[in-house]
Amino acid sequence: MTADDHPRADPSPPAADVLADVAKATSLREGREGIATVLRIVASYGPLALRDLARLVRMPLPVVSAIRRELETLKLLERGQGVALSATGRAFARDELGLEAPQPEPAAPGSPARPPRARPADDAGDTLDPVLAPLLPAMETHLADGPKVDVTLDQAPCTAETALRRAFAMHQAGALAGRRILLIGDDDSLSIAIGIVARALSAAPRRLTVLEIDPERLAHLERGAARIDFPFERIAHDMREPMPEALQGGFDVMATDPPYTLPGMALFVARGIEALAAGPGLPVFLSYADLSPDDRLDLQARLTELGLAVLRMRPSFNRYGGASILGSVGQLIELETTSRTASPLAGQRFDGAIYTGEIRPRLRRYRCKACAALVPVGADQAVTTIEALKEAGCPQCGAHTFERQRGGKKGRGG
């Protein structure tokens, strides 16, 4: 259905700059994105008691009250059984925010306000919300078609359950419907999960773009997009290079599951910042390893240097298949841009080490079970991984089975 198929409310919805005008009128530090968040929450969970709305948007009650008054003056909100979108507000949410706003549910005379829909608990693990359970087979089918893991790129694809839960977490945060989303690296196939979840919840993003260095992963995503009939942009790109000019400033949501080193994490997030529009309050989703307190403090310091504010940390939210580098689990960190968010690398190439094998190289030796030849394997060797050695075969006899010799030492730079 096109926008022309919907009868417009009378009067016509205000122009999109109303968000900035209301933010200025209420001196809202979150800027226009904060006003958009209020409208998104009301569209998804309204009618709401004002106190519940303040809790869901994480703003002080007096601030939300002031926002409500401004939006009521503009006839975007109305009162009744709680704070709700008016007919004009629903048209605005649809046309300007890209939301498929639900129609209001009629309430019986004298009945209490309908409570907000419950949000899933932030529990770790693979527990699926009931709305996601029917979507799991499609995600599992996609992952079963995946290429071999390239450990030199710190690839560690997450489980089908985690991919769906991550996409659903983005939806819960108002970061899916009508959004312009950039994924920095996607060996987790989050793009496919977003497509599956968005279709099930009528929460299609306005734009979805994936930057990925691995051509086999890109081909896998192409097959997945065709299978679920959800087209999106897929671009081959090395994050060491600056963000392509055509993508700079073109997104309002960014998500990444970067290399599990601080330099790699900081690089991927910095590149994502280059692609985000200016202004505070834009959502950033970072998947990273569960860390010790000291390492977690270092991570937070890096994020602070980039001008990002931590909104929520969910330990052990992510599950990975065979990801020994992560202990098979990892955290999901929800961040927001601020007025000080900036990339120190904008327009510059990054020539430092970013992957685990580069920063903490280890030399391992494998004995061929056929001829007993010893083959060194490491980041600075002719053969970099055991997977590559098994595929190529023993350089002496060509056999493909090996036994690791214990006592491997750290390589140069370890």
Coordinates of C-alpha atoms in Angstrom, one line a residue:
M1 CA 0.0 0.0 0.0
T2 CA 1.4 3.4 -0.9
A3 CA 1.1 6.6 1.0
D4 CA -1.4 7.8 -1.5
D5 CA -3.7 4.9 -0.6
H6 CA -4.1 6.4 2.9
P7 CA -6.5 9.3 3.4
R8 CA -4.6 12.2 4.9
A9 CA -5.8 13.7 8.2
D10 CA -7.2 17.2 8.2
P11 CA -5.2 19.4 8.9
S12 CA -2.2 18.0 7.0
P13 CA 0.7 16.6 9.0
P14 CA 3.4 19.2 9.9
A15 CA 6.7 19.2 8.1
A16 CA 9.5 17.0 9.5
D17 CA 11.3 20.0 11.0
V18 CA 8.6 20.1 13.7
L19 CA 10.8 17.7 15.6
A20 CA 13.6 20.2 15.9
D21 CA 11.2 23.0 16.7
V22 CA 9.7 21.1 19.6
A23 CA 13.1 20.1 20.8
K24 CA 14.1 23.8 20.8
A25 CA 10.9 24.9 22.5
T26 CA 11.4 22.4 25.4
S27 CA 15.2 22.8 25.6
L28 CA 15.6 19.1 25.1
R29 CA 19.2 17.9 25.2
E30 CA 18.4 14.8 23.2
G31 CA 17.4 17.1 20.3
R32 CA 15.0 16.2 17.5
E33 CA 15.8 12.5 17.9
G34 CA 14.4 12.7 21.5
I35 CA 11.1 14.1 20.2
A36 CA 11.0 11.4 17.5
T37 CA 11.6 8.8 20.3
V38 CA 8.5 10.1 22.2
L39 CA 6.4 9.7 19.1
R40 CA 7.8 6.3 18.3
I41 CA 7.0 5.0 21.8
V42 CA 3.5 6.4 21.8
A43 CA 2.9 4.9 18.3
S44 CA 4.1 1.5 19.5
Y45 CA 2.7 1.4 23.1
G46 CA 0.1 4.1 23.4
P47 CA -2.2 5.1 24.9
L48 CA 0.2 5.6 27.8
A49 CA 0.0 7.2 31.2
L50 CA 2.4 10.1 31.3
R51 CA 4.5 8.4 33.9
D52 CA 4.8 5.3 31.8
L53 CA 5.8 7.3 28.8
A54 CA 8.5 9.1 30.8
R55 CA 9.9 5.7 32.0
L56 CA 10.0 4.2 28.5
V57 CA 11.7 7.2 26.9
R58 CA 14.0 7.6 29.9
M59 CA 13.3 11.3 30.4
P60 CA 12.3 13.2 33.6
L61 CA 8.5 13.5 34.0
P62 CA 8.4 17.3 33.8
V63 CA 10.4 17.2 30.5
V64 CA 8.0 14.7 29.0
S65 CA 5.0 16.7 30.2
A66 CA 6.4 19.8 28.4
I67 CA 6.9 17.7 25.2
R68 CA 3.4 16.4 25.5
R69 CA 2.0 20.0 25.7
E70 CA 3.9 21.1 22.6
L71 CA 2.9 18.1 20.6
E72 CA -0.8 18.5 21.7
T73 CA -0.6 22.1 20.5
L74 CA 0.5 20.8 17.1
K75 CA -2.3 18.3 17.3
L76 CA 0.1 15.3 17.0
L77 CA -1.0 14.0 20.5
E78 CA -4.3 13.8 22.2
R79 CA -5.6 12.9 25.6
G80 CA -8.2 10.4 26.5
Q81 CA -7.3 7.0 28.0
G82 CA -3.7 8.3 28.2
V83 CA -1.2 9.9 25.9
A84 CA -2.0 8.8 22.3
L85 CA -1.4 9.8 18.7
S86 CA -4.1 11.9 17.1
A87 CA -5.2 11.2 13.5
T88 CA -2.8 13.9 12.5
G89 CA -0.1 12.2 14.6
R90 CA -0.6 8.9 13.1
A91 CA -0.3 10.4 9.6
F92 CA 2.9 12.2 10.7
A93 CA 4.3 8.9 12.2
R94 CA 3.6 7.2 8.9
D95 CA 4.7 9.8 6.5
E96 CA 7.7 11.4 8.3
L97 CA 9.0 8.7 10.6
G98 CA 8.2 5.7 8.3
L99 CA 6.1 4.0 11.0
E100 CA 3.1 1.8 10.4
A101 CA 1.3 3.3 13.3
P102 CA -1.5 1.1 14.7
Q103 CA -5.0 2.4 14.8
P104 CA -6.3 3.3 18.3
E105 CA -8.2 0.6 20.1
P106 CA -11.7 1.7 21.2
A107 CA -12.1 1.6 25.0
A108 CA -15.3 0.9 26.8
P109 CA -16.8 3.9 28.6
G110 CA -15.3 4.3 32.0
S111 CA -12.6 1.6 31.5
P112 CA -9.1 2.4 32.7
A113 CA -6.3 3.3 30.4
R114 CA -4.8 0.3 28.6
P115 CA -1.4 -0.5 30.2
P116 CA 1.7 -0.4 27.9
R117 CA 2.6 -3.6 26.2
A118 CA 5.2 -5.5 28.2
R119 CA 8.7 -5.4 27.0
P120 CA 10.9 -8.5 27.1
A121 CA 13.2 -8.8 30.0
D122 CA 16.9 -8.3 29.3
D123 CA 17.7 -11.9 30.1
A124 CA 20.8 -13.4 28.6
G125 CA 20.8 -16.6 26.7
D126 CA 18.8 -18.0 23.8
T127 CA 15.3 -17.5 25.3
L128 CA 13.1 -16.2 22.5
D129 CA 10.1 -13.9 22.8
P130 CA 7.0 -15.8 21.6
V131 CA 6.8 -13.5 18.6
L132 CA 10.2 -14.7 17.5
A133 CA 9.8 -18.4 17.8
P134 CA 7.9 -18.9 14.5
L135 CA 10.7 -16.9 12.8
L136 CA 13.5 -19.2 13.9
P137 CA 13.3 -21.8 11.1
A138 CA 13.9 -19.1 8.4
M139 CA 16.9 -17.8 10.2
E140 CA 18.3 -21.3 10.8
T141 CA 17.9 -22.1 7.1
H142 CA 19.9 -19.0 6.1
L143 CA 22.7 -19.8 8.6
A144 CA 23.0 -23.4 7.4
D145 CA 24.0 -22.0 4.0
G146 CA 26.9 -20.0 5.4
P147 CA 30.5 -20.0 4.2
K148 CA 33.5 -21.2 6.3
V149 CA 34.5 -19.0 9.1
D150 CA 37.6 -16.9 8.5
V151 CA 39.3 -16.6 11.8
T152 CA 41.9 -14.2 10.5
L153 CA 39.0 -11.7 10.3
D154 CA 37.9 -12.6 13.8
Q155 CA 34.7 -14.0 12.4
A156 CA 32.5 -15.8 14.9
P157 CA 28.9 -15.9 13.6
C158 CA 26.2 -15.8 16.3
T159 CA 23.4 -18.3 16.7
A160 CA 20.1 -18.0 14.9
E161 CA 18.4 -17.2 18.2
T162 CA 20.9 -14.4 19.0
A163 CA 20.5 -12.8 15.5
L164 CA 16.7 -12.6 15.9
R165 CA 17.0 -11.4 19.5
R166 CA 19.4 -8.7 18.5
A167 CA 17.1 -7.5 15.7
F168 CA 14.2 -7.6 18.1
A169 CA 16.2 -5.5 20.6
M170 CA 16.7 -2.9 17.9
H171 CA 13.0 -2.9 17.3
Q172 CA 12.3 -2.5 21.0
A173 CA 14.6 0.5 21.0
G174 CA 12.8 2.2 18.2
A175 CA 15.8 1.6 15.9
L176 CA 14.1 -0.5 13.1
A177 CA 10.9 0.9 11.6
G178 CA 11.5 3.8 9.2
R179 CA 15.2 4.0 10.1
R180 CA 18.2 4.3 7.9
I181 CA 20.5 1.5 9.3
L182 CA 24.1 0.8 8.7
L183 CA 25.7 -2.5 9.6
I184 CA 29.5 -2.5 9.9
G185 CA 30.5 -6.1 9.1
D186 CA 27.9 -8.8 9.1
D187 CA 29.2 -12.3 9.5
D188 CA 26.3 -12.6 12.0
S189 CA 23.7 -12.1 9.2
L190 CA 22.0 -9.5 11.4
S191 CA 20.7 -7.9 8.1
I192 CA 18.8 -11.1 7.4
A193 CA 17.4 -11.2 10.9
I194 CA 16.3 -7.6 10.6
G195 CA 14.5 -8.5 7.3
I196 CA 12.7 -11.4 9.0
V197 CA 11.8 -9.5 12.1
A198 CA 10.8 -6.3 10.3
R199 CA 8.4 -8.2 8.0
A200 CA 6.8 -10.1 10.9
L201 CA 6.3 -6.9 12.9
S202 CA 5.5 -4.5 10.1
A203 CA 8.6 -2.5 11.1
A204 CA 10.5 -2.1 7.8
P205 CA 13.5 0.2 7.9
R206 CA 13.7 3.0 5.4
R207 CA 17.2 1.9 4.3
L208 CA 19.5 -1.0 5.3
T209 CA 23.2 -1.1 4.1
V210 CA 25.9 -3.6 5.0
L211 CA 29.6 -3.0 4.7
E212 CA 31.6 -6.3 4.6
I213 CA 35.1 -7.2 3.6
D214 CA 34.6 -10.9 3.0
P215 CA 33.2 -11.7 -0.5
E216 CA 31.9 -15.1 0.6
R217 CA 29.9 -13.4 3.3
L218 CA 28.5 -10.9 0.8
A219 CA 27.5 -13.7 -1.5
H220 CA 25.8 -15.5 1.5
L221 CA 23.8 -12.3 2.4
E222 CA 22.8 -12.0 -1.3
R223 CA 21.4 -15.5 -1.2
G224 CA 19.6 -14.8 2.0
A225 CA 18.1 -11.6 0.8
A226 CA 16.7 -13.3 -2.2
R227 CA 15.4 -16.2 -0.1
I228 CA 13.4 -14.0 2.2
D229 CA 12.6 -11.4 -0.5
F230 CA 14.1 -8.5 1.5
P231 CA 16.4 -6.4 -0.7
F232 CA 19.1 -4.3 0.9
E233 CA 22.5 -2.7 0.0
R234 CA 25.6 -4.9 0.3
I235 CA 28.9 -3.1 -0.2
A236 CA 32.4 -4.6 -0.2
H237 CA 34.6 -2.4 2.0
D238 CA 37.7 -2.7 4.1
M239 CA 37.2 -0.7 7.3
R240 CA 40.8 0.4 7.2
E241 CA 39.7 2.7 4.4
P242 CA 37.6 5.9 5.1
M243 CA 33.8 5.6 4.8
P244 CA 32.7 6.0 1.2
E245 CA 31.7 9.6 0.6
A246 CA 28.3 8.6 -0.7
L247 CA 27.5 7.0 2.7
Q248 CA 28.8 9.8 5.0
G249 CA 26.1 11.2 7.2
G250 CA 23.4 9.1 5.5
F251 CA 22.2 6.9 8.5
D252 CA 20.5 7.3 11.9
V253 CA 21.2 3.9 13.3
M254 CA 24.5 1.9 13.3
A255 CA 25.2 -1.6 14.5
T256 CA 28.5 -3.6 14.5
D257 CA 30.1 -6.8 15.9
P258 CA 33.7 -5.7 15.3
P259 CA 37.0 -7.5 15.8
Y260 CA 37.5 -8.4 19.5
T261 CA 40.4 -6.0 20.0
L262 CA 40.2 -2.5 21.3
P263 CA 41.9 -1.0 18.2
G264 CA 39.5 -3.0 16.0
M265 CA 36.5 -2.0 18.0
A266 CA 37.4 1.6 18.0
L267 CA 38.0 1.6 14.2
F268 CA 34.7 0.0 13.3
V269 CA 32.8 2.3 15.6
A270 CA 34.6 5.3 14.3
R271 CA 33.8 4.4 10.7
G272 CA 30.2 4.0 11.7
I273 CA 30.2 7.5 13.3
E274 CA 31.4 8.8 9.9
A275 CA 28.2 7.5 8.4
L276 CA 25.8 8.7 11.0
A277 CA 23.9 12.0 10.8
A278 CA 25.0 14.8 13.1
G279 CA 23.2 15.3 16.4
P280 CA 22.6 13.5 19.8
G281 CA 20.4 10.6 20.5
L282 CA 21.1 8.3 17.5
P283 CA 21.2 4.6 18.4
V284 CA 24.4 2.6 18.2
F285 CA 24.5 -1.1 18.9
L286 CA 27.9 -2.7 19.7
S287 CA 28.3 -6.4 20.2
Y288 CA 31.6 -7.2 22.0
A289 CA 33.1 -9.8 24.3
D290 CA 32.2 -10.1 27.9
L291 CA 35.0 -8.5 29.7
S292 CA 36.7 -8.3 33.1
P293 CA 36.1 -5.0 35.1
D294 CA 39.5 -3.5 34.0
D295 CA 39.0 -4.4 30.4
R296 CA 35.5 -3.1 30.5
L297 CA 36.7 0.2 31.8
D298 CA 39.2 0.4 28.9
L299 CA 36.3 -0.3 26.5
Q300 CA 34.2 2.4 28.1
A301 CA 37.1 4.8 27.9
R302 CA 37.5 4.2 24.1
L303 CA 33.8 4.8 23.6
T304 CA 33.9 8.0 25.7
E305 CA 36.8 9.2 23.5
L306 CA 34.5 8.8 20.5
G307 CA 31.8 10.9 22.3
L308 CA 29.3 8.0 22.7
A309 CA 27.2 7.6 25.8
V310 CA 26.4 4.1 27.2
L311 CA 22.7 3.6 27.5
R312 CA 22.5 -0.1 28.4
M313 CA 24.9 -3.1 28.7
R314 CA 23.6 -6.6 28.5
P315 CA 26.2 -9.1 29.6
S316 CA 26.1 -12.5 27.8
F317 CA 23.3 -11.4 25.5
N318 CA 25.0 -12.9 22.4
R319 CA 25.7 -16.5 21.8
Y320 CA 28.2 -17.7 19.2
G321 CA 28.8 -21.0 17.6
G322 CA 32.3 -22.3 18.4
A323 CA 33.7 -18.8 19.2
S324 CA 36.5 -19.7 21.5
I325 CA 37.9 -16.2 21.2
L326 CA 34.7 -15.0 23.0
G327 CA 34.1 -18.0 25.3
S328 CA 31.0 -18.5 23.0
V329 CA 29.2 -15.5 24.6
G330 CA 29.4 -11.8 24.4
Q331 CA 27.6 -8.6 25.5
L332 CA 25.3 -6.2 23.6
I333 CA 26.0 -2.6 24.4
E334 CA 23.4 0.0 23.5
L335 CA 24.9 3.5 23.0
E336 CA 23.7 6.9 21.9
T337 CA 25.4 9.7 20.0
T338 CA 26.0 13.0 21.8
S339 CA 26.8 16.5 20.7
R340 CA 30.5 15.5 21.1
T341 CA 30.4 12.4 19.0
A342 CA 33.1 12.5 16.3
S343 CA 35.4 10.1 14.4
P344 CA 39.1 11.0 14.8
L345 CA 39.8 9.0 11.6
A346 CA 37.4 10.8 9.2
G347 CA 38.9 10.8 5.7
Q348 CA 42.0 8.9 6.8
R349 CA 43.3 5.4 6.2
F350 CA 44.1 3.3 9.3
D351 CA 47.2 1.2 8.9
G352 CA 47.4 -0.3 12.4
A353 CA 46.7 -3.9 13.5
I354 CA 43.0 -4.6 14.3
Y355 CA 42.5 -8.4 14.3
T356 CA 43.4 -10.7 17.2
G357 CA 45.9 -12.6 15.1
E358 CA 47.7 -9.4 14.2
I359 CA 47.8 -7.9 17.7
R360 CA 48.3 -11.1 19.7
P361 CA 50.0 -13.5 17.2
R362 CA 50.7 -17.0 18.3
L363 CA 53.0 -19.5 16.6
R364 CA 51.5 -23.1 16.6
R365 CA 53.0 -26.2 15.1
Y366 CA 50.9 -29.1 13.7
R367 CA 52.3 -32.6 12.9
C368 CA 51.0 -34.3 9.8
K369 CA 49.5 -37.6 10.8
A370 CA 50.5 -39.2 7.5
C371 CA 54.2 -38.2 7.2
A372 CA 55.0 -36.6 10.6
A373 CA 56.1 -33.3 9.1
L374 CA 55.9 -30.3 11.4
V375 CA 54.2 -27.3 9.9
P376 CA 54.3 -23.8 11.6
V377 CA 51.0 -21.9 11.6
G378 CA 50.5 -18.3 12.6
A379 CA 49.7 -14.8 11.4
D380 CA 53.3 -14.2 10.1
Q381 CA 53.7 -17.7 8.6
A382 CA 53.0 -19.0 5.1
V383 CA 50.0 -20.8 6.5
T384 CA 48.0 -18.5 8.9
T385 CA 45.3 -20.9 10.2
I386 CA 44.7 -24.6 10.8
E387 CA 41.6 -24.3 8.6
A388 CA 43.8 -23.1 5.7
L389 CA 46.3 -25.9 6.4
K390 CA 43.7 -28.6 6.3
E391 CA 42.3 -27.2 3.1
A392 CA 45.7 -26.9 1.4
G393 CA 47.1 -30.1 2.7
C394 CA 50.5 -31.0 4.1
P395 CA 53.3 -29.3 2.1
Q396 CA 55.3 -32.5 2.3
C397 CA 52.8 -35.2 1.4
G398 CA 49.5 -33.5 0.7
A399 CA 47.6 -35.2 3.5
H400 CA 44.8 -33.3 5.3
T401 CA 44.8 -34.5 8.9
F402 CA 47.0 -32.9 11.6
E403 CA 47.7 -33.0 15.3
R404 CA 48.6 -29.9 17.2
Q405 CA 51.9 -30.0 19.1
R406 CA 51.4 -28.3 22.5
G407 CA 53.7 -25.6 23.9
G408 CA 53.1 -23.1 21.1
K409 CA 54.8 -19.7 21.7
K410 CA 53.7 -16.2 21.1
G411 CA 54.9 -14.8 17.9
R412 CA 56.6 -11.4 17.3
G413 CA 54.6 -8.6 18.8
G414 CA 52.8 -10.8 21.3

